[in-house]
Each structure stands twice: as structure tokens, then as C-alpha cells.
Amino acid sequence: MAPIRHAIARVMRSLVIKFTLLSGLILILATTALMSVEYYLKRAENTETGLAHAQIITELFATTLAPAIAAGDTAFLEQRLSHFADRPDVDGLYAVNVSRTVIAAEGDVPVTPGMRAADALLQSALGAVDTRIETVGDDIHVAAVAVHDGRVVGAVMTAVPIHAVARPAGEILRRQLALALGALLVFLPLVAFVVQRALSPMRKLIEAARAASSRNLDIRIDIRTGDELELLANAFNRMFARLEASVKRVHRLAYVDMITELPNRERFRKEVERVTREAADTDREGAVLFLDLDRFKRVNDSLGIGEGDRLLDAVARRLREAARGWDLAHGETGAEPSMVARLGGDEFTVLMPHVRDVADAARLARRIIDSVRRPFEISGHQVFLGVSAGIAVFPRDGDDPETLLRHADLAMAAAKRNGGNAFEYFEASMNRSAFERLVLENELREAVRDDQLVVFYQPKISFADGGISGAEALVRWRHPTAGMLSPGAFIQAAEECGLIGEIGNWVLRRACRDAEAMRQTGIAMPVAVNVSAMQFESEDFAHRVIEALDESGLPPHMLELELTESTAMRDPERVIAQIAPLREMGVTFAIDDFGTGHSSLSYLTRMPFDVFKIDQSFVRNMMDDEHARIVVDTILAMARSLKLKTVAEGVETPEQYAALRELGATLAQGYLFARPMPLDEYERFAAPGGFSASAVS
């Protein structure tokens, strides 16, 4: 069967065969339609003829038998009915008198002599004194009234088969079918010949298309038929004339970066694949350098995208010069040069097809870092950049483009974490760290989804009366296997995977509900909630805070929001506008980790904050480091001048507590009083008699 199907498939690829078969199919359908119409018309005509025939012979029977019916001559009637029933166009008949009593019957009839006929057609004929006719199945039933000497004496009922008068329609159908088959045998070869001649120019088009598919574009199709095929040939010629230039342009778009004219990611990947394959065959080493510019985003945001593109082009020129200089100074004669490519954004790569020593890659990386470190002149501005480089050596660190780029990227990320403007070799531990971070991010998503996060509360103690003046809400992760995790174990991962905003909003809602629940029990303690930079920069930040307050019923003055100093000073004007509607409601704001950022004093006097939180690094060292004590004293003096409250974080010893009270701090927070605790423990701690500052002072 397979060879037959293959042969049929090859034949059906021919347009000549297809058009011939299509024409034959159309002819068959047209002939069939015409034959069907004629057949049904003839059948209808035959049926009408049969009805008339049945009526005539029945009326003839009735006229002939009327005297015998009037005389009740049963013997004569039986003789005549038997003679009539022998006709091929009669299935059966019977005669009745005026009372519808059957006198005689012959053939296939539902009555016997002596019965009273109940046929409705017969009753209708006698009642109307007229002939009645109907078609029942394949028979024609006729009831004719018998009249003798001017009076009705009875009736005759006959059954005439339709097929007796319909046979000529079948004969016509067979004759038409024979004529149609004959026409097909003559017509199809003629159609095939005409179609083949008409489509012969298609062969030229097919040959031209095959030549173009083999990249032979120097062809010309000459077809002069004056029809659509000639137009198609001219279109092919115009297409071939432009195709070569288009192919070159497509190749350029596919493999060249439009901004820097460097090879792009796809071209670099193909080259790495080729070089690593050749290196495996010749047992030699090479290296891939992954480069990421330091501080480029800041320059791009300040000067604009257009100037940023010009800067990228300038960086590309320096990278090419550095790689070319390295090849000329250290490369072997006839050796394949290094390739510089741009992956996208501010990421570049360098392929070193062959290194005599893995230290060569580090030397080139240092040359590149020194080259990029020199200032760039962009639109009259001097721009300073740095570059972080990661190095992956093949085949040691991988033998395919994806693995080498991933490992070099991990090494680059390590260099950037170490301060940037440096290089790092890939190490297996980086891969493990990246995998562990990926697992952590996935587990963190599950934690948010499965409600594994909990809120702990660390109390704040008033220096004035030693009582509890509120608490800070701190998120914890109840890990299914690792147990309770502090924020230091997962907050950075949450920031990198974009979950920090969702986690922050959840903590805000939970802290408001808990604070309101405690207030209902008589423990009216303000609660402070940390706000991440991503959460604060969201356009609907104020709306989410108001929504949390409305859902919980917590009075706004009992909620304090803490922003880090770097977040508060990143865009002071925007910060002022963002927190204004919340401050009008009564929500208070605190600057967290104050003293570790770079606050502008001019903005600081305008910022609508209520609390300075002194970073615990100053509090921890103030008893041993005079400079730390001076910083704490300065912050407290500034807060008093600005009429702001202060919270000293990280108070762990009675000496620190006493010194801060002497310097005039407002509130203290730290392990000296209590560690962060679950809500139920905090409720017992904050209840009357649950804590006394005199026990720790």
C-alpha cells in the first residue's frame, strides 16, 4: 500500500493532473445534477400519467360492470374481475353495491365478497357520485362510481402499481449515464492537453524558485504569455533583483548590533560554539569575558537615551581597541583574533579563542578596566564609568555557549558585589550560590502564597517613664524545614525577585489588624512598620496605607511608617508629595538607620518626618568609640532642634541605656529589653505589670 500511496502523492503534485481532475469532477457534478433533474421530472410525469391511466381503466371497469352490479350477477362479475385482474397494470380490484357490500373481488385486496367495504376513498366516491383517486405507497387507488340507467348502482375499487408506468424513467437514467461516461472519456484528455499547454510557463517559475533557494539569485525569467503568468514572472524578476540586498540586510540585522556595530548575542553564540568545538578537537584553552558597565544607568537617565547610545558606541570602540592591542602584543602569528560583542543594554562580551595561560584572560580584563576607567567626552560632559568583568575558561568551566555565558555572568555579578571595577574568575561555588538563590526565591514565592510569613513585635521603651511606648513590626518566615528565619535570610532575595512590595503590603495590613485587636483589649500601643523602597515608590502607596487602616479600623495616629534614609533622600520632592496625604490623616513617619546615608541638611529641614531612628551601629560602639558617641550626640541635638522624637536602636547594655538617657534620647529599642516576639507574647509583655524598665537599668 505504501508504494501506491507514494505514487498517488507524486501524481497529485502535478497541477495538470489537479486541474484535469477538477474539470472532470465539475463535469460529473453538472451531468449528475442535470440527470437528477430530468429523472425527477420524468418520474413526476410518469406518476401523473399513471394516475390518469388508473382513473381511465377504473372508470372503464365501472361502466362495463354497472349492468352486472345492478342485476347482482355475481358469476358474471367474478368472471370479468378475474379477467381484469390478469392485466399487468392491476394489482387487485373489487365491486360493491350502493350499500358498499362487496359483490366480487380479485387480486391483492383487503376485502372478501359479502363484507361491507369501509374504505374512505370508496365512501367519498359514492357520496360525491364521482371518481376518487389517491396514492398509497407504491400503488394508486381509484374508486369509480357505477351508473346504470341513470342511477348509481355501486362502485369499483382498483389498485394500480406505480412501477408499471415508471419504468421508462429508469431507462432514460441509464442512457444518460452512458452518454456522460462517454463524454468524460473524450473530454478529460482534451482538458489535460489544454491545461498542460497553459501551465507550461510554470516550469520556468519552478526552476527559478529552486535556483533562488540555492542562493543563485543571478537569474532572469522570460515568459511572454500576456496573462497573469507573465505578470508573475516579472514580479519574480523584481524580487530576485532586490533579494540579494535584502539578504545582506537581514544578515546584518540578525548578527550585528545596530548601536555599536559589534557582533550581537546570536553571532557571538555561534562563534563561541564553533571555537569551543575546535578547542575540544585540538586540546587547547580559551576564555569568555562577560562585561557589565558600572554607573551606566545613572548616566543614561541623566543625559537621555540618545546620549546613552553614543556612550555605548564610545565604550565599544575602546573595547575593540583594548582587544586588538592585546592580540597584537601577545597573540601568535596567524592566530584568530579576539571578538568583542554586545549582548544588550550595557552588557558586552569578549571571546578569546586561544590563551596560552588562563592568566591571559585576567590581563586582558585589567586592560579593559583601565581603558573604560578613562573619562568619556559626551556632549561637552566628562562621563566616568567603570566595568565589572567575569571570566569563564573553556573547556574547564563549560564547553557550550550557554554554560560559558552563564558562568561568566555569575563571576561578573561577584565582581560587582565586591565593589565593581574589577574582575573575577568563575568558581563552582558561584553556581551553587546562584542555584541556592533560585531555590530560595521559589520557596519565598510559596511562602507568600501559602501564608508562611508571620509578624513579630519588638517593643520601644520610653526614657521618660520607662514604660512601653509602642513596637516595631518585623516580618519572620516560618520555613517548613529550616524553621523560623529572620529578614536577613530572605529580604535581599525578595527585593531581587520583586516580592518585597507584596511582602511589605502584607506586613502593613497584618500589623494594622494586630494593633487594632490589641487596642480593643485595652493595649493602645502605636505600631511602626518598615516600608521598602520598591513599596514606597509604587504609585498607589498612599492608597494601600489608607486601605489597610480602613480594613483594620486602626486610628491613623497609631501607625508609624519607617523609611530608610537613602529612600527618603533619593527624591525629596517626590517623598514630600507622597506622604503629605497620609500625614494629614495623622500617620507619623520616621527616618530609619539615620546617620548611615547622605542626607541633605537643606532638605532635612523641609522633610515632614516625626522620628529619627539612630542606627544601631552608632549605639553599639558609642561606649568604646568617642566618634560614635559624638555622632549620637549630634543626631540627638539636631532632633531636639527640629522638635523630633528619636529612637535608639540596638540597645543591649545598661551602660548604653544610661548614656542615651543622659544624652536626651526619646525611645530605646533593643535586646536589653526584649527580642522581637509573636503577638501573644507581646500582648503579655505590654500588659500592665508585664515589664518594668527599672529591672534592666
XYZ file of C-alpha atoms in Angstrom:
697
model
C 0.000 0.000 0.000
C 2.832 2.383 0.769
C 4.233 2.389 -2.832
C 0.732 3.009 -4.154
C 0.186 5.932 -1.784
C 3.609 7.307 -2.717
C 2.830 7.066 -6.429
C -0.550 8.763 -5.952
C 1.082 11.530 -3.935
C 3.675 12.159 -6.675
C 0.969 12.254 -9.351
C -1.145 14.660 -7.314
C 1.754 17.121 -7.125
C 1.124 17.944 -10.804
C -1.082 20.958 -11.486
C -2.095 19.398 -14.806
C -3.493 16.351 -13.028
C -5.189 18.508 -10.437
C -6.845 20.808 -12.980
C -7.857 17.823 -15.136
C -9.411 16.019 -12.196
C -11.097 19.235 -11.097
C -12.577 19.749 -14.558
C -13.728 16.121 -14.636
C -15.297 16.488 -11.207
C -17.137 19.627 -12.306
C -18.413 17.808 -15.438
C -19.557 14.827 -13.356
C -21.338 17.067 -10.881
C -23.034 19.061 -13.651
C -24.107 15.923 -15.519
C -25.364 14.322 -12.328
C -27.372 17.422 -11.495
C -28.929 17.540 -14.988
C -29.710 13.818 -14.933
C -31.260 14.113 -11.469
C -33.470 16.997 -12.530
C -34.593 15.205 -15.694
C -35.135 11.948 -13.807
C -37.340 13.528 -11.176
C -39.272 15.467 -13.832
C -39.817 12.265 -15.832
C -40.822 10.393 -12.709
C -43.363 13.084 -11.861
C -44.670 12.970 -15.424
C -44.926 9.186 -15.281
C -46.743 9.419 -11.947
C -49.286 11.819 -13.453
C -49.646 9.532 -16.461
C -50.129 6.581 -14.134
C -52.826 8.415 -12.203
C -54.673 9.230 -15.388
C -54.227 5.660 -16.634
C -55.516 4.226 -13.363
C -58.536 6.544 -13.447
C -59.399 5.670 -17.050
C -59.213 1.917 -16.618
C -61.161 2.059 -13.334
C -63.937 4.157 -14.895
C -63.929 1.723 -17.827
C -64.310 -1.187 -15.375
C -67.153 0.607 -13.594
C -69.012 1.310 -16.877
C -68.564 -2.273 -18.094
C -69.632 -3.843 -14.808
C -72.505 -1.460 -13.999
C -75.321 -3.702 -15.539
C -73.987 -6.778 -13.711
C -73.751 -4.829 -10.430
C -77.350 -3.579 -10.891
C -78.556 -7.131 -11.642
C -76.461 -8.645 -8.848
C -74.948 -11.100 -11.372
C -72.185 -12.449 -9.175
C -70.973 -15.063 -11.655
C -70.510 -12.517 -14.416
C -68.796 -10.091 -12.060
C -66.347 -12.715 -10.847
C -65.555 -13.690 -14.422
C -64.965 -10.138 -15.541
C -62.946 -9.198 -12.409
C -60.728 -12.236 -12.884
C -60.097 -11.173 -16.465
C -59.285 -7.591 -15.374
C -57.021 -8.757 -12.525
C -54.799 -10.585 -15.046
C -53.690 -7.256 -16.506
C -50.054 -6.205 -15.587
C -51.231 -2.740 -14.608
C -53.745 -4.009 -11.995
C -52.813 -5.455 -8.577
C -56.384 -6.028 -7.396
C -59.981 -4.777 -7.660
C -63.431 -5.368 -6.202
C -67.026 -4.238 -6.857
C -69.620 -3.092 -4.298
C -73.306 -2.189 -4.451
C -74.797 1.053 -3.172
C -74.744 -0.244 0.386
C -70.958 -0.886 -0.007
C -71.413 -4.647 0.239
C -68.650 -6.417 -1.682
C -70.167 -8.416 -4.563
C -66.919 -9.735 -6.082
C -63.152 -9.248 -5.503
C -59.962 -10.323 -7.282
C -56.203 -9.825 -6.635
C -54.487 -8.250 -3.638
C -57.423 -6.508 -1.917
C -58.292 -6.226 1.820
C -61.918 -7.392 1.396
C -63.884 -10.543 0.550
C -67.353 -10.974 -1.031
C -70.162 -10.328 1.415
C -68.131 -7.846 3.513
C -69.122 -4.232 3.942
C -66.290 -2.123 2.481
C -65.049 0.578 4.858
C -62.501 2.296 2.614
C -62.797 6.081 2.998
C -61.939 6.636 -0.664
C -64.819 4.397 -1.697
C -67.203 6.134 0.677
C -66.126 9.527 -0.682
C -66.731 8.392 -4.285
C -70.220 7.058 -3.523
C -71.093 10.124 -1.500
C -69.945 12.556 -4.168
C -71.049 10.349 -7.080
C -67.657 10.978 -8.648
C -64.335 9.233 -9.168
C -61.791 9.492 -6.332
C -58.057 8.738 -6.602
C -55.082 8.604 -4.174
C -51.526 7.215 -3.956
C -50.856 4.720 -1.181
C -47.235 3.532 -1.006
C -46.284 2.110 -4.400
C -49.929 1.782 -5.584
C -52.557 4.106 -6.998
C -56.026 3.510 -5.510
C -59.071 4.584 -7.625
C -62.755 4.422 -6.689
C -65.179 4.892 -9.645
C -68.981 5.034 -9.375
C -71.004 2.506 -11.460
C -74.110 4.128 -13.054
C -76.893 2.149 -14.820
C -79.983 3.648 -16.361
C -79.146 6.994 -14.846
C -78.836 5.809 -11.284
C -75.907 4.824 -9.068
C -75.856 1.081 -8.588
C -72.457 0.655 -6.881
C -68.750 1.301 -7.319
C -65.494 -0.316 -8.425
C -62.216 -0.033 -6.408
C -58.860 -0.776 -8.181
C -55.190 -0.815 -7.112
C -52.728 0.099 -9.914
C -48.910 -0.331 -9.274
C -46.883 2.805 -9.951
C -43.871 0.863 -11.263
C -45.966 -0.351 -14.139
C -45.861 3.129 -15.629
C -42.484 4.367 -14.176
C -40.060 2.047 -15.899
C -39.207 4.443 -18.764
C -37.599 6.896 -16.231
C -35.023 4.280 -15.231
C -34.217 3.538 -18.831
C -33.642 7.237 -19.502
C -31.303 7.451 -16.476
C -29.172 4.546 -17.697
C -28.976 6.045 -21.156
C -27.913 9.440 -19.793
C -25.264 7.807 -17.579
C -23.763 6.010 -20.564
C -23.651 9.284 -22.518
C -21.959 11.073 -19.572
C -19.236 8.421 -19.258
C -18.556 8.640 -22.934
C -18.251 12.418 -22.755
C -15.775 12.117 -19.892
C -13.567 9.720 -21.823
C -13.390 12.216 -24.672
C -13.313 15.429 -22.656
C -10.738 14.660 -19.944
C -7.759 14.021 -22.275
C -8.621 17.243 -24.115
C -8.708 19.145 -20.812
C -5.367 17.630 -19.779
C -3.753 18.724 -23.022
C -5.094 22.291 -22.818
C -4.129 22.649 -19.143
C -0.626 21.310 -19.778
C -0.058 23.825 -22.576
C -1.454 26.669 -20.459
C 0.729 25.832 -17.450
C 3.959 25.135 -19.281
C 5.435 28.551 -18.225
C 5.061 27.410 -14.627
C 8.053 25.115 -15.129
C 10.246 28.155 -15.676
C 8.947 29.705 -12.475
C 9.603 26.487 -10.553
C 13.162 26.240 -11.883
C 13.781 29.885 -10.953
C 12.446 29.306 -7.421
C 14.711 26.277 -6.996
C 17.697 28.313 -8.136
C 16.818 31.062 -5.666
C 16.542 28.540 -2.836
C 20.153 27.528 -3.540
C 21.174 31.233 -3.272
C 21.634 31.609 -7.023
C 19.966 34.977 -7.469
C 21.526 35.903 -10.841
C 18.622 34.614 -12.949
C 16.083 36.063 -15.383
C 12.680 34.547 -16.219
C 11.455 35.202 -19.774
C 7.723 34.485 -20.114
C 5.622 36.306 -22.726
C 2.121 34.905 -22.414
C 0.360 38.232 -21.885
C -1.557 36.887 -18.890
C -1.139 36.540 -15.138
C 1.825 34.183 -15.569
C 3.780 36.912 -17.329
C 2.925 39.314 -14.506
C 4.084 36.697 -12.005
C 7.360 36.214 -13.886
C 8.020 39.966 -13.882
C 7.304 40.036 -10.138
C 9.820 37.211 -9.662
C 12.424 39.146 -11.606
C 11.916 42.242 -9.470
C 12.045 40.134 -6.329
C 15.318 38.477 -7.367
C 16.793 41.873 -8.196
C 16.193 43.040 -4.621
C 16.578 39.771 -2.779
C 20.363 39.759 -2.562
C 20.438 43.210 -0.967
C 17.637 42.189 1.393
C 19.514 39.037 2.385
C 22.569 41.096 3.229
C 20.468 43.486 5.281
C 18.735 40.650 7.106
C 22.090 39.090 7.859
C 23.239 42.407 9.272
C 20.133 42.801 11.397
C 20.428 39.222 12.640
C 24.096 39.277 13.602
C 25.178 42.908 14.127
C 24.263 45.286 16.953
C 22.880 48.458 15.379
C 24.187 50.873 18.033
C 27.811 49.771 18.325
C 28.328 47.857 15.027
C 29.630 44.982 17.149
C 28.515 41.358 16.715
C 25.322 40.715 18.677
C 24.359 37.889 21.017
C 23.412 35.424 18.276
C 26.621 35.960 16.305
C 28.685 35.695 19.497
C 26.898 32.484 20.477
C 27.630 30.884 17.089
C 31.294 31.890 17.282
C 31.656 30.501 20.798
C 30.026 27.266 19.665
C 32.474 26.950 16.771
C 35.556 27.894 18.790
C 34.753 25.552 21.695
C 34.204 22.688 19.268
C 37.579 23.338 17.625
C 39.250 23.731 21.040
C 37.953 20.315 22.087
C 39.476 18.764 18.953
C 42.878 20.465 19.414
C 43.022 20.249 23.233
C 43.535 23.982 23.791
C 42.029 26.558 26.131
C 40.181 29.811 25.567
C 38.140 32.262 27.623
C 34.891 34.214 27.617
C 34.749 37.596 29.385
C 31.361 38.947 30.482
C 31.440 42.748 30.953
C 28.870 44.966 32.643
C 29.289 48.731 32.861
C 29.188 50.326 36.309
C 27.105 53.517 36.780
C 25.849 53.466 33.184
C 22.161 53.640 34.170
C 22.770 56.851 36.116
C 24.429 58.436 33.078
C 21.708 57.157 30.756
C 18.955 58.571 32.980
C 20.628 61.967 33.317
C 21.727 62.514 29.704
C 18.961 60.669 27.899
C 18.747 57.532 25.752
C 20.330 59.164 22.684
C 23.428 60.250 24.566
C 23.456 56.880 26.290
C 23.664 55.188 22.882
C 26.570 57.456 21.925
C 28.299 56.471 25.151
C 27.791 52.769 24.381
C 29.342 53.303 20.948
C 32.341 55.005 22.545
C 32.711 52.143 25.025
C 32.558 49.640 22.152
C 35.401 51.428 20.356
C 37.579 51.263 23.463
C 36.799 47.579 23.955
C 37.768 46.838 20.354
C 40.973 48.809 20.767
C 41.841 47.009 24.011
C 41.186 43.568 22.488
C 43.060 44.444 19.295
C 46.008 45.806 21.288
C 46.139 42.623 23.332
C 46.094 40.442 20.208
C 48.939 42.427 18.592
C 51.070 42.395 21.744
C 50.518 38.818 22.892
C 48.874 36.894 20.091
C 50.579 34.309 17.950
C 51.202 34.925 14.260
C 48.167 33.890 12.241
C 46.086 33.246 15.374
C 42.366 34.023 15.333
C 41.740 37.479 16.899
C 39.558 38.080 19.927
C 35.929 39.012 19.284
C 34.108 41.806 21.139
C 30.287 41.640 21.114
C 27.376 43.447 22.719
C 24.728 41.267 24.310
C 22.300 44.097 25.016
C 21.866 47.035 27.390
C 25.241 47.784 28.978
C 26.490 44.188 28.730
C 29.424 43.250 26.488
C 31.406 40.057 25.963
C 34.859 39.181 24.693
C 35.800 35.834 23.173
C 39.449 34.832 23.425
C 39.709 31.823 21.055
C 43.071 30.749 22.469
C 45.008 31.557 25.640
C 48.457 30.210 26.457
C 47.770 30.755 30.158
C 44.455 31.365 31.968
C 46.102 34.464 33.442
C 45.981 35.978 29.941
C 42.246 36.471 30.376
C 42.853 38.391 33.610
C 45.442 40.570 31.907
C 43.019 41.438 29.110
C 40.296 42.120 31.696
C 42.624 44.515 33.531
C 43.469 46.258 30.246
C 39.737 46.664 29.527
C 39.025 48.012 33.026
C 41.808 50.568 32.690
C 40.554 51.557 29.248
C 36.962 52.121 30.348
C 38.019 53.940 33.513
C 39.332 56.899 31.494
C 36.715 59.679 31.160
C 34.427 59.853 28.119
C 33.530 63.139 26.446
C 29.773 63.153 25.704
C 28.010 66.405 24.632
C 30.537 68.539 26.444
C 30.334 66.478 29.641
C 33.019 64.302 31.118
C 31.483 60.950 31.979
C 33.184 58.422 34.223
C 32.300 54.743 34.049
C 33.606 51.518 35.454
C 33.289 47.951 34.261
C 32.910 44.666 36.132
C 34.216 41.561 34.367
C 33.594 37.855 34.845
C 35.874 35.243 33.285
C 34.946 31.681 32.280
C 37.654 29.445 30.804
C 36.790 26.677 28.368
C 36.673 23.760 28.435
C 37.251 23.889 32.204
C 34.160 25.988 33.000
C 31.970 24.717 30.182
C 32.056 23.691 26.557
C 28.921 25.316 25.149
C 27.876 28.985 24.723
C 25.005 28.932 27.221
C 27.073 27.441 30.040
C 30.077 29.692 29.445
C 27.965 32.865 29.316
C 26.064 31.874 32.445
C 29.253 31.120 34.365
C 30.955 34.298 33.191
C 27.824 36.254 34.177
C 27.937 34.737 37.684
C 31.606 35.721 38.000
C 30.773 39.252 36.825
C 27.995 39.508 39.431
C 30.523 38.514 42.108
C 32.899 41.246 40.916
C 30.072 43.806 41.033
C 29.080 42.745 44.560
C 32.673 43.275 45.633
C 32.536 46.924 44.612
C 32.783 46.785 40.824
C 35.515 47.998 38.517
C 37.208 44.620 38.947
C 37.198 41.086 37.559
C 36.568 37.623 38.978
C 37.135 34.094 37.687
C 34.203 31.712 37.752
C 34.194 29.240 40.625
C 31.914 26.273 41.213
C 30.688 27.838 44.454
C 29.148 30.684 42.426
C 26.995 28.173 40.595
C 25.891 26.650 43.873
C 25.126 30.090 45.294
C 23.073 31.010 42.232
C 21.159 27.730 42.473
C 20.557 28.232 46.185
C 19.298 31.754 45.491
C 16.925 30.413 42.832
C 15.606 27.792 45.249
C 15.223 30.474 47.931
C 13.250 32.712 45.568
C 10.925 29.848 44.590
C 10.385 28.905 48.242
C 9.743 32.552 49.085
C 7.021 32.741 46.443
C 5.451 29.667 48.013
C 5.775 31.292 51.454
C 3.815 34.347 50.307
C 1.237 32.142 48.600
C 0.847 29.662 51.486
C 0.817 32.267 54.298
C 4.089 31.100 55.886
C 5.056 34.659 56.910
C 4.420 35.911 60.442
C 4.849 39.267 62.167
C 6.906 39.663 65.358
C 6.908 42.788 67.511
C 9.847 44.427 69.314
C 8.791 46.942 71.984
C 10.055 50.518 72.256
C 10.808 51.795 75.767
C 10.338 55.421 76.828
C 13.314 57.049 78.560
C 10.916 59.429 80.292
C 8.908 56.930 82.344
C 10.404 53.532 81.491
C 7.110 52.352 80.015
C 6.317 50.762 76.671
C 5.542 53.376 74.022
C 4.904 51.157 71.020
C 6.501 48.434 68.959
C 8.126 47.814 65.600
C 6.566 45.150 63.356
C 9.222 42.780 61.974
C 8.493 40.041 59.458
C 9.627 36.452 60.022
C 9.427 33.397 57.769
C 8.227 30.149 59.300
C 10.112 27.900 56.872
C 8.715 24.332 56.589
C 12.160 22.741 57.077
C 14.575 25.467 58.232
C 12.356 26.805 61.000
C 11.926 30.484 61.837
C 14.029 32.748 59.566
C 14.862 36.400 60.232
C 14.610 39.045 57.476
C 18.352 38.934 56.824
C 17.927 35.449 55.352
C 15.395 36.396 52.697
C 14.794 40.153 52.310
C 17.542 40.612 49.698
C 16.140 37.703 47.688
C 12.652 39.247 47.975
C 13.992 42.546 46.614
C 15.760 40.862 43.696
C 12.765 38.768 42.649
C 10.246 41.621 43.064
C 8.324 40.189 46.042
C 9.383 42.835 48.550
C 6.437 45.084 47.685
C 3.905 42.288 48.148
C 5.533 41.220 51.432
C 5.641 44.818 52.690
C 1.952 45.367 51.931
C 1.069 42.120 53.707
C 3.056 43.133 56.823
C 1.369 46.553 56.784
C -2.136 45.033 56.731
C -1.311 42.431 59.376
C 0.336 44.959 61.714
C -2.684 47.276 61.467
C -5.083 44.419 62.272
C -2.956 43.269 65.232
C -2.605 46.799 66.618
C -6.365 47.353 66.389
C -7.034 43.986 68.051
C -4.747 44.980 70.959
C -6.410 48.389 71.172
C -9.782 46.687 71.548
C -8.369 44.750 74.523
C -7.105 47.936 76.166
C -3.478 47.888 74.954
C -3.319 51.021 72.825
C 0.240 50.913 71.520
C 1.368 52.556 68.267
C 2.950 50.193 65.738
C 5.850 51.046 63.411
C 6.098 49.322 60.009
C 9.126 49.338 57.705
C 8.481 50.456 54.126
C 10.769 49.189 51.347
C 11.952 51.469 48.562
C 10.021 49.437 45.962
C 6.871 49.580 48.072
C 7.171 53.326 48.688
C 7.859 54.162 45.029
C 4.645 52.457 43.936
C 2.101 54.961 42.619
C -0.651 53.541 44.858
C 1.400 53.524 48.080
C -0.782 56.065 49.902
C -3.929 54.286 48.736
C -2.687 50.949 50.118
C -1.902 52.524 53.516
C -5.342 54.114 53.700
C -6.902 50.811 52.631
C -5.048 48.938 55.415
C -6.243 51.489 58.003
C -9.842 51.307 56.766
C -9.879 47.499 56.755
C -8.484 47.240 60.284
C -10.189 50.251 61.852
C -6.880 51.383 63.391
C -6.722 55.146 64.067
C -4.118 56.727 61.734
C -2.164 58.320 64.608
C -1.323 54.837 65.897
C 0.553 53.899 62.701
C 4.161 54.919 62.093
C 5.871 54.234 58.750
C 9.662 53.905 58.615
C 11.650 54.884 55.508
C 15.379 54.359 55.192
C 17.474 57.490 54.899
C 18.585 56.544 51.352
C 14.952 56.106 50.241
C 13.879 59.371 51.829
C 16.681 61.379 50.203
C 16.594 59.763 46.766
C 13.936 62.174 45.516
C 12.943 64.506 48.367
C 10.321 66.425 46.423
C 8.521 63.218 45.488
C 8.764 61.931 49.068
C 7.146 65.105 50.381
C 4.281 64.791 47.877
C 3.868 61.053 48.540
C 3.484 61.244 52.308
C 1.546 64.532 52.526
C -1.985 62.993 52.368
C -1.063 60.388 54.988
C 0.368 62.965 57.386
C -2.841 64.983 57.056
C -4.721 61.905 58.323
C -2.385 61.597 61.318
C 0.067 58.891 60.194
C 3.594 59.572 61.501
C 6.849 58.963 59.630
C 10.321 58.010 60.796
C 13.731 58.025 59.082
C 15.243 54.597 59.732
C 19.015 53.979 60.006
C 19.600 57.727 60.330
C 23.241 58.718 60.021
C 24.231 55.988 57.555
C 23.076 57.797 54.411
C 23.840 61.137 52.821
C 21.087 63.430 53.979
C 20.973 66.964 52.654
C 20.508 69.366 55.572
C 18.578 71.771 53.346
C 16.044 69.063 52.538
C 16.147 67.614 56.031
C 14.627 70.760 57.500
C 11.755 70.544 54.992
C 11.091 66.807 55.177
C 7.825 66.084 57.059
C 9.238 63.425 59.401
C 8.421 62.929 63.073
C 11.114 60.498 64.268
C 14.846 59.875 63.761
C 15.899 56.271 64.337
C 19.589 56.209 65.264
C 21.309 53.308 63.539
C 22.393 50.527 65.885
C 25.984 50.644 64.602
C 26.434 54.000 66.385
C 24.665 52.817 69.543
C 26.708 49.613 69.700
C 30.039 51.467 69.527
C 29.223 54.613 71.493
C 30.698 53.308 74.748
C 34.058 52.414 73.155
C 34.317 54.825 70.229
C 34.301 58.528 71.010
C 33.454 59.350 67.397
C 30.329 57.168 67.530
C 29.246 58.896 70.751
C 29.743 62.301 69.122
C 27.582 61.200 66.132
C 24.808 60.066 68.506
C 25.009 63.300 70.487
C 24.881 65.320 67.239
C 21.824 63.426 65.957
C 20.015 63.932 69.261
C 20.854 67.642 69.310
C 19.594 68.009 65.734
C 16.367 66.164 66.607
C 15.745 68.416 69.610
C 16.268 71.486 67.432
C 13.822 70.146 64.853
C 11.416 69.070 67.637
C 11.548 65.423 66.516
C 11.445 62.245 68.549
C 14.368 59.807 68.480
C 14.569 56.034 68.731
C 17.922 54.470 69.619
C 18.154 51.024 68.013
C 20.274 48.135 69.219
C 20.389 48.996 72.944
C 21.923 45.910 74.552
C 23.596 47.034 77.784
C 22.540 49.092 80.818
C 25.512 51.397 80.157
C 24.200 52.226 76.680
C 20.723 52.798 78.122
C 22.061 55.159 80.791
C 24.223 57.100 78.340
C 21.356 57.554 75.861
C 19.032 58.734 78.628
C 21.657 61.218 79.704
C 22.049 62.492 76.132
C 18.304 63.037 75.827
C 17.075 60.211 73.586
C 13.301 59.724 73.487
C 12.834 55.978 72.997
C 15.047 52.881 73.151
C 14.732 49.579 71.313
C 16.962 46.536 71.668
C 17.740 43.155 73.210
C 18.277 44.783 76.625
C 14.503 44.989 76.918
C 13.172 42.264 74.636
C 13.810 40.442 71.430
C 11.164 40.503 68.675
C 8.294 38.277 69.816
C 4.998 36.871 68.490
C 1.804 38.815 69.026
C 0.567 36.811 72.005
C 3.876 37.227 73.852
C 3.929 40.934 73.070
C 0.413 41.308 74.454
C 1.521 39.747 77.767
C 4.710 41.867 77.714
C 2.778 45.096 77.124
C 0.022 44.331 79.627
C 0.118 46.234 82.947
C 2.828 44.759 85.110
C 4.384 42.848 82.250
C 7.541 44.991 82.025
C 9.495 47.451 84.149
C 12.495 49.407 82.868
C 13.903 49.526 86.410
C 14.711 45.813 86.078
C 17.266 46.479 83.326
C 18.599 49.946 84.166
